[in-house]
Amino acid sequence: MIIDAKIPEGKLEEKWRNYQRKSKLINPANKKKLNVIVVGSGLSGAGAAATLAELGYEVQCFCYQDSARRAHSVAAQGGINAAKNYQHDGDSVWRMFYDTLKGGDFRSREANTYRLAELSAPLIDHYTQQGVPFAREYGGVLANRSFGGVQVQRTFYARGQTGQQLLLAAYSQLYKMIRAKKVRMFTRHEMLDLVVIDGKAKGIIARDLVNGHLKRFVADAVVLATGGYSRVFRLSTLAIGCNGSAIWKAHKRGAFFAAPSFTQIHPTALPQTSEAQSKLTLMSESLRNDGRIWVPKKKGDLRKANNIPEKERDYYLERKYPSFGNLAPRDIASRAAKERIDAGHGVGRLKNAVYLDFKHAIENAGLHTIKDRYANLFTMYKKITGIDAYQEPMQISPAAHFSMGGLWVDYELMTTIPGLYAIGECNFSDHGANRLGANSLLQASVDGYFILPNTINNYLAQELTEAPISIDHPMFTKIEKEIKEHISKIFAVAGTKTVDHFHRALGKIMWQECAMSRNKLGLEKAITQINSIKEAFWADVKVTGHNDEINTELEKALRLADFIELAVLMCTDALQRAESCGAHFREEFQTAEGEAVRMDEEYAYVSAWEYKRGSFQLHKEKLAFEFVKPSVRSYK
Amino acid sequence: MEVTFRIWRQDNPTNKGGFINYVVDDLAEDMSFLEALDHLNEILVLRNEKVVAFEYDCREGICGQCGIFINGRAHGPHSNITTCQLYMRSFKDGAIITVEPWRAKSFPILKDLIVDRSAFDRIIEHGGYISAKTGTAPEANAILIGKGVSDKAMDAAACIGCGACVATCKNSSAALFTAAKINHLNSLPQGKPEAHQRVLDMTTQMEKEGFGHCSFTGACEVECPEGISIANIAEMNARYFKAKIFG
């Protein structure tokens, strides 16, 4: 099968306009005859649901949380990028496009990445109009700061709560349309499978998490906006409920999965302190604007941070990457931290952290300024660790964070299943092998508000003449039966180990072999080990309670069963890519200085995996670089 | 460390609930309170018992989904935090810890420690937004907003919707929640055109949901994880008065 990304013709600057000029339209009277399901209510899901409803479609929106406002978009602290060039520092759509493409180590499509940059500026207008209280200068204009991997100030922010404020805006627009009776919202509902009829996505089956009822929902198109899957590592910066089940089920129903091994390890999370830990809290990357990262030059130095004199500190990012310094991109900063920690320079109780120090920033900019920029982050840090970071440096450590990989989508954000779309973090589109800071909120928003509502019509126009499908269709009955059996099977194991026991085991393997650095032997071993975990899970897991009630153990078990399968695909993908690029660092492919070695001749493609009854078949979408020449990514 | 959790167990909204004691003896001080409950649940699974149902998601103090009444206080013994930000080091070895769901008529119990806070969503549904259709926005810097105004809007907008204000209020009032959203939107120029209608609609819905009235005890601002000031309620009342006269 040849996969076609359907990139519009023309110059880079004209592609999106050319696309819109040719895409089919639907008249307002007909739009209300069309139903769209949106799974997920984060920035992309809520944005899409609200906008589709404004356009006139009938929308059903789903989330597993108690309210649409909880989606994990809220956790993004630092900001959202936009090529406004308000700082007059040489920014432009082109530069933002290039930074993003380069940040992703030239493993994303030029056309998609350019569109992301192009639509960033109107997005800031949009959010401002919706009442997002972005940070401002005294004169009343919007303020900016910088983020990793760039040398201009293009990041907009709302204190340390940017994600929360953007999501509240999207959520408020969603509820505006609920009030207008154009969206039906289903909270505490989890999608358990996709229903594909005659090759087209026609609905979903969801479990009502309050009473366990399986419910059938039919639509003319299904949009997945279900976020990232880095909880496969168990310990991550994600919310505990974040999962990969919706996209995994879609994958098993025929949607190709792209670049599953491209997962980002964030350099500035709080370190793990114990086995029982459930979560690694993220400290915004924006802290790297003012904080300086260092470790003691002496191995195993037991002195307190403040007692280590300046000349005995190794500001290793500034040393290795003088032009970007502490603002080196995430993958590079994480790997550099791992290198120092592995070499015995780690700090903290488990020697698994590095320092992030604000002493110089406070001396230079003043305590007041630093407080104005980061007060809530410092407060959060104190709540969790009991340490006052105005007085002594923070301890930070790399943690599993964003998944660049996801369902393969074309330029219209449609998967390989006609009528099934994937938007936001759950797709693979714009970030290549590594995402730049503050591009996540951007991509989710742009996908949901601006792109999908302008591409879905191209598909739905043809669906108008199709005969409607009923929830009594045999395919719904068949899939519902399969889900019931799957749930019964989990209860029937009645083994001796908890779900978390298996999740911890899976997480350890993935963190060891498929995180910051990977190698052939390790990945092969990991696949064998994960398959053993799968066997052990189905032979020995124990879930108490029953299906017809709130059962958080059952929810966890269902999600973990999918994570285990996804983990195999992630390792398989990492194994086939015999090069280092972005967050995917294969130990066999590095320079003498430990920098990544990319193999453009062979690997300038997007890996797109097709599910074949338990095994995976690789398809390659060749990446053609017509407008920029891929260069060696240097931040020195 | 060892503690005794005295936990409210209630199988569903209609069954009668009650406290059950669980002694857990292998906890560490640097476990979060929710991780201690996770640990208890793993023990319960292995004892073939149903786990304690409780809510959480982000576990970093921002999503607002967790919310437990601990030893008679919303989100536990400290002020201005969420339950997920509470650590076991806040309790003494051997402590008996009483664990209850949010208590408010408008937040009915679904199971154990889980309550239904959808009343908050319905308050937002009734005007907690600016009618701004996608595609209609003017250039962002075309409307200047002074830093003072913007910072004040941000202070109010910081609410994470956890419901601690309601749970701790003797009247189960949602005044702080509603006021925060009204003040956030009404203080911005973009929110002005709908300002009066917003106050009237949102407060009407708040009453319809059965929340009590505010009697200015200030209990809410003590527990609010975002430290939203009770002054917001006074401001809402002023806006309500204006809306009644001019709206």
Short mmCIF file of C-alpha atoms in Angstrom, two decimals, chain A residues 374-570:
data_model
loop_
_atom_site.label_atom_id
_atom_site.label_comp_id
_atom_site.label_asym_id
_atom_site.label_seq_id
_atom_site.Cartn_x
_atom_site.Cartn_y
_atom_site.Cartn_z
CA TYR A 374 7.84 31.98 38.15
CA ALA A 375 6.26 32.42 41.59
CA ASN A 376 3.75 29.62 41.19
CA LEU A 377 6.43 27.20 39.99
CA PHE A 378 8.62 27.98 42.99
CA THR A 379 5.61 27.56 45.27
CA MET A 380 4.77 24.23 43.67
CA TYR A 381 8.37 23.11 44.05
CA LYS A 382 8.28 23.97 47.74
CA LYS A 383 4.98 22.17 48.29
CA ILE A 384 6.37 18.95 46.84
CA THR A 385 9.93 18.96 48.09
CA GLY A 386 9.82 21.27 51.07
CA ILE A 387 12.75 23.22 49.57
CA ASP A 388 12.84 26.99 48.98
CA ALA A 389 14.35 27.38 45.51
CA TYR A 390 14.95 31.11 46.03
CA GLN A 391 17.54 30.03 48.60
CA GLU A 392 19.06 26.89 47.09
CA PRO A 393 18.99 25.33 43.61
CA MET A 394 16.18 23.08 42.45
CA GLN A 395 16.96 19.44 41.78
CA ILE A 396 15.65 18.27 38.45
CA SER A 397 15.78 15.11 36.42
CA PRO A 398 14.67 13.86 32.99
CA ALA A 399 11.19 12.33 32.74
CA ALA A 400 9.03 10.78 30.02
CA HIS A 401 6.85 13.53 28.59
CA PHE A 402 5.49 14.03 25.08
CA SER A 403 4.85 11.50 22.35
CA MET A 404 5.70 12.88 18.93
CA GLY A 405 4.56 9.56 17.46
CA GLY A 406 0.90 8.73 17.06
CA LEU A 407 -1.64 7.80 14.46
CA TRP A 408 -0.41 8.52 10.97
CA VAL A 409 -2.39 11.36 9.41
CA ASP A 410 -2.30 13.03 6.02
CA TYR A 411 -2.34 16.79 5.38
CA GLU A 412 -6.07 16.78 6.21
CA LEU A 413 -5.36 15.09 9.57
CA MET A 414 -7.21 11.99 8.40
CA THR A 415 -5.83 8.58 9.33
CA THR A 416 -5.63 5.64 6.94
CA ILE A 417 -9.23 4.80 7.89
CA PRO A 418 -11.53 7.09 5.86
CA GLY A 419 -13.59 9.25 8.19
CA LEU A 420 -11.26 8.78 11.15
CA TYR A 421 -9.24 11.84 12.11
CA ALA A 422 -6.54 12.25 14.73
CA ILE A 423 -5.70 15.69 16.13
CA GLY A 424 -3.37 17.06 18.79
CA GLU A 425 -0.79 14.91 20.53
CA CYS A 426 -2.37 11.61 19.47
CA ASN A 427 -1.33 12.10 15.85
CA PHE A 428 2.07 12.21 14.25
CA SER A 429 2.31 15.32 12.18
CA ASP A 430 4.38 18.34 12.97
CA HIS A 431 7.10 17.63 15.51
CA GLY A 432 9.26 15.04 13.78
CA ALA A 433 11.65 13.28 16.12
CA ASN A 434 11.58 15.94 18.83
CA ARG A 435 9.11 18.64 19.82
CA LEU A 436 10.19 22.16 20.68
CA GLY A 437 8.95 23.64 23.93
CA ALA A 438 5.66 25.60 23.71
CA ASN A 439 4.77 23.96 20.39
CA SER A 440 2.45 21.42 22.00
CA LEU A 441 -0.36 23.75 23.06
CA LEU A 442 0.07 25.34 19.65
CA GLN A 443 -0.31 22.16 17.64
CA ALA A 444 -3.27 20.92 19.67
CA SER A 445 -5.05 24.25 19.27
CA VAL A 446 -4.30 24.77 15.61
CA ASP A 447 -5.38 21.21 14.76
CA GLY A 448 -8.64 21.57 16.67
CA TYR A 449 -9.71 25.12 15.92
CA PHE A 450 -8.26 25.88 12.52
CA ILE A 451 -7.27 22.82 10.53
CA LEU A 452 -9.76 20.03 11.19
CA PRO A 453 -12.87 22.25 10.80
CA ASN A 454 -11.47 23.22 7.38
CA THR A 455 -10.62 19.70 6.19
CA ILE A 456 -13.37 17.49 7.56
CA ASN A 457 -15.87 19.06 5.15
CA ASN A 458 -13.86 17.64 2.26
CA TYR A 459 -14.80 14.16 3.51
CA LEU A 460 -18.23 14.86 4.96
CA ALA A 461 -19.48 16.40 1.71
CA GLN A 462 -19.59 12.92 0.20
CA GLU A 463 -21.22 11.39 3.28
CA LEU A 464 -24.36 13.50 2.85
CA THR A 465 -25.70 11.11 0.26
CA GLU A 466 -24.85 7.96 2.23
CA ALA A 467 -27.64 6.01 3.88
CA PRO A 468 -27.61 6.57 7.65
CA ILE A 469 -26.30 3.75 9.84
CA SER A 470 -28.13 2.59 12.91
CA ILE A 471 -26.60 1.52 16.22
CA ASP A 472 -28.24 -1.86 15.61
CA HIS A 473 -25.91 -2.52 12.71
CA PRO A 474 -24.32 -6.00 13.10
CA MET A 475 -20.86 -4.47 13.35
CA PHE A 476 -21.84 -2.59 16.53
CA THR A 477 -23.25 -5.83 17.96
CA LYS A 478 -20.12 -7.76 17.06
CA ILE A 479 -17.70 -5.24 18.55
CA GLU A 480 -19.74 -4.79 21.69
CA LYS A 481 -19.65 -8.55 22.20
CA GLU A 482 -15.85 -8.54 21.79
CA ILE A 483 -15.52 -5.80 24.41
CA LYS A 484 -17.73 -7.71 26.85
CA GLU A 485 -15.59 -10.79 26.40
CA HIS A 486 -12.41 -8.77 26.87
CA ILE A 487 -13.71 -7.35 30.17
CA SER A 488 -14.91 -10.76 31.39
CA LYS A 489 -11.53 -12.22 30.51
CA ILE A 490 -9.75 -9.71 32.73
CA PHE A 491 -11.96 -10.51 35.72
CA ALA A 492 -11.67 -14.25 35.00
CA VAL A 493 -7.88 -14.28 35.39
CA ALA A 494 -8.33 -13.77 39.15
CA GLY A 495 -4.61 -14.04 39.70
CA THR A 496 -2.28 -12.84 42.43
CA LYS A 497 -0.76 -9.56 41.20
CA THR A 498 -2.15 -6.04 40.94
CA VAL A 499 -2.40 -4.07 37.71
CA ASP A 500 0.21 -1.63 39.02
CA HIS A 501 2.64 -4.49 39.57
CA PHE A 502 2.66 -5.15 35.84
CA HIS A 503 2.71 -1.48 34.96
CA ARG A 504 5.80 -0.93 37.11
CA ALA A 505 7.52 -3.85 35.38
CA LEU A 506 6.63 -2.52 31.93
CA GLY A 507 7.73 1.00 32.84
CA LYS A 508 11.13 -0.17 34.04
CA ILE A 509 11.87 -2.01 30.81
CA MET A 510 10.71 0.88 28.64
CA TRP A 511 12.70 3.44 30.64
CA GLN A 512 15.79 1.27 30.52
CA GLU A 513 15.70 0.29 26.86
CA CYS A 514 13.42 2.62 24.92
CA ALA A 515 13.86 6.07 26.46
CA MET A 516 16.84 8.44 26.23
CA SER A 517 19.22 6.02 24.58
CA ARG A 518 18.57 2.77 22.79
CA ASN A 519 20.59 -0.03 21.26
CA LYS A 520 19.86 -3.11 19.17
CA LEU A 521 20.51 -5.74 21.83
CA GLY A 522 18.59 -3.84 24.49
CA LEU A 523 15.57 -3.36 22.25
CA GLU A 524 15.50 -7.01 21.23
CA LYS A 525 15.71 -8.03 24.87
CA ALA A 526 12.96 -5.54 25.74
CA ILE A 527 10.58 -7.05 23.18
CA THR A 528 11.07 -10.52 24.67
CA GLN A 529 10.58 -9.17 28.18
CA ILE A 530 7.44 -7.24 27.25
CA ASN A 531 5.97 -10.33 25.66
CA SER A 532 6.61 -12.18 28.93
CA ILE A 533 4.87 -9.38 30.83
CA LYS A 534 1.93 -9.76 28.49
CA GLU A 535 1.72 -13.47 29.22
CA ALA A 536 2.11 -12.92 32.95
CA PHE A 537 -0.54 -10.19 32.91
CA TRP A 538 -3.12 -12.44 31.29
CA ALA A 539 -2.19 -15.33 33.58
CA ASP A 540 -1.89 -13.61 36.92
CA VAL A 541 -3.55 -10.19 37.09
CA LYS A 542 -6.19 -9.55 39.69
CA VAL A 543 -9.03 -7.06 39.43
CA THR A 544 -11.61 -6.93 42.20
CA GLY A 545 -15.16 -5.56 42.15
CA HIS A 546 -17.33 -5.94 39.07
CA ASN A 547 -18.07 -4.26 35.77
CA ASP A 548 -21.36 -2.57 36.68
CA GLU A 549 -19.93 0.08 38.97
CA ILE A 550 -17.16 2.65 39.22
CA ASN A 551 -14.16 0.37 39.05
CA THR A 552 -10.86 2.19 38.80
CA GLU A 553 -8.88 -1.06 38.83
CA LEU A 554 -10.74 -2.30 35.77
CA GLU A 555 -10.10 1.01 34.00
CA LYS A 556 -6.39 0.71 34.74
CA ALA A 557 -6.29 -2.92 33.60
CA LEU A 558 -7.96 -2.16 30.28
CA ARG A 559 -5.52 0.67 29.62
CA LEU A 560 -2.48 -1.36 30.64
CA ALA A 561 -3.42 -4.27 28.37
CA ASP A 562 -3.18 -1.83 25.45
CA PHE A 563 0.01 -0.18 26.70
CA ILE A 564 1.74 -3.57 26.78
CA GLU A 565 0.93 -4.15 23.11
CA LEU A 566 1.91 -0.59 22.17
CA ALA A 567 5.24 -1.00 23.98
CA VAL A 568 6.18 -3.85 21.63
CA LEU A 569 5.49 -1.65 18.63
CA MET A 570 7.54 1.21 20.13
#
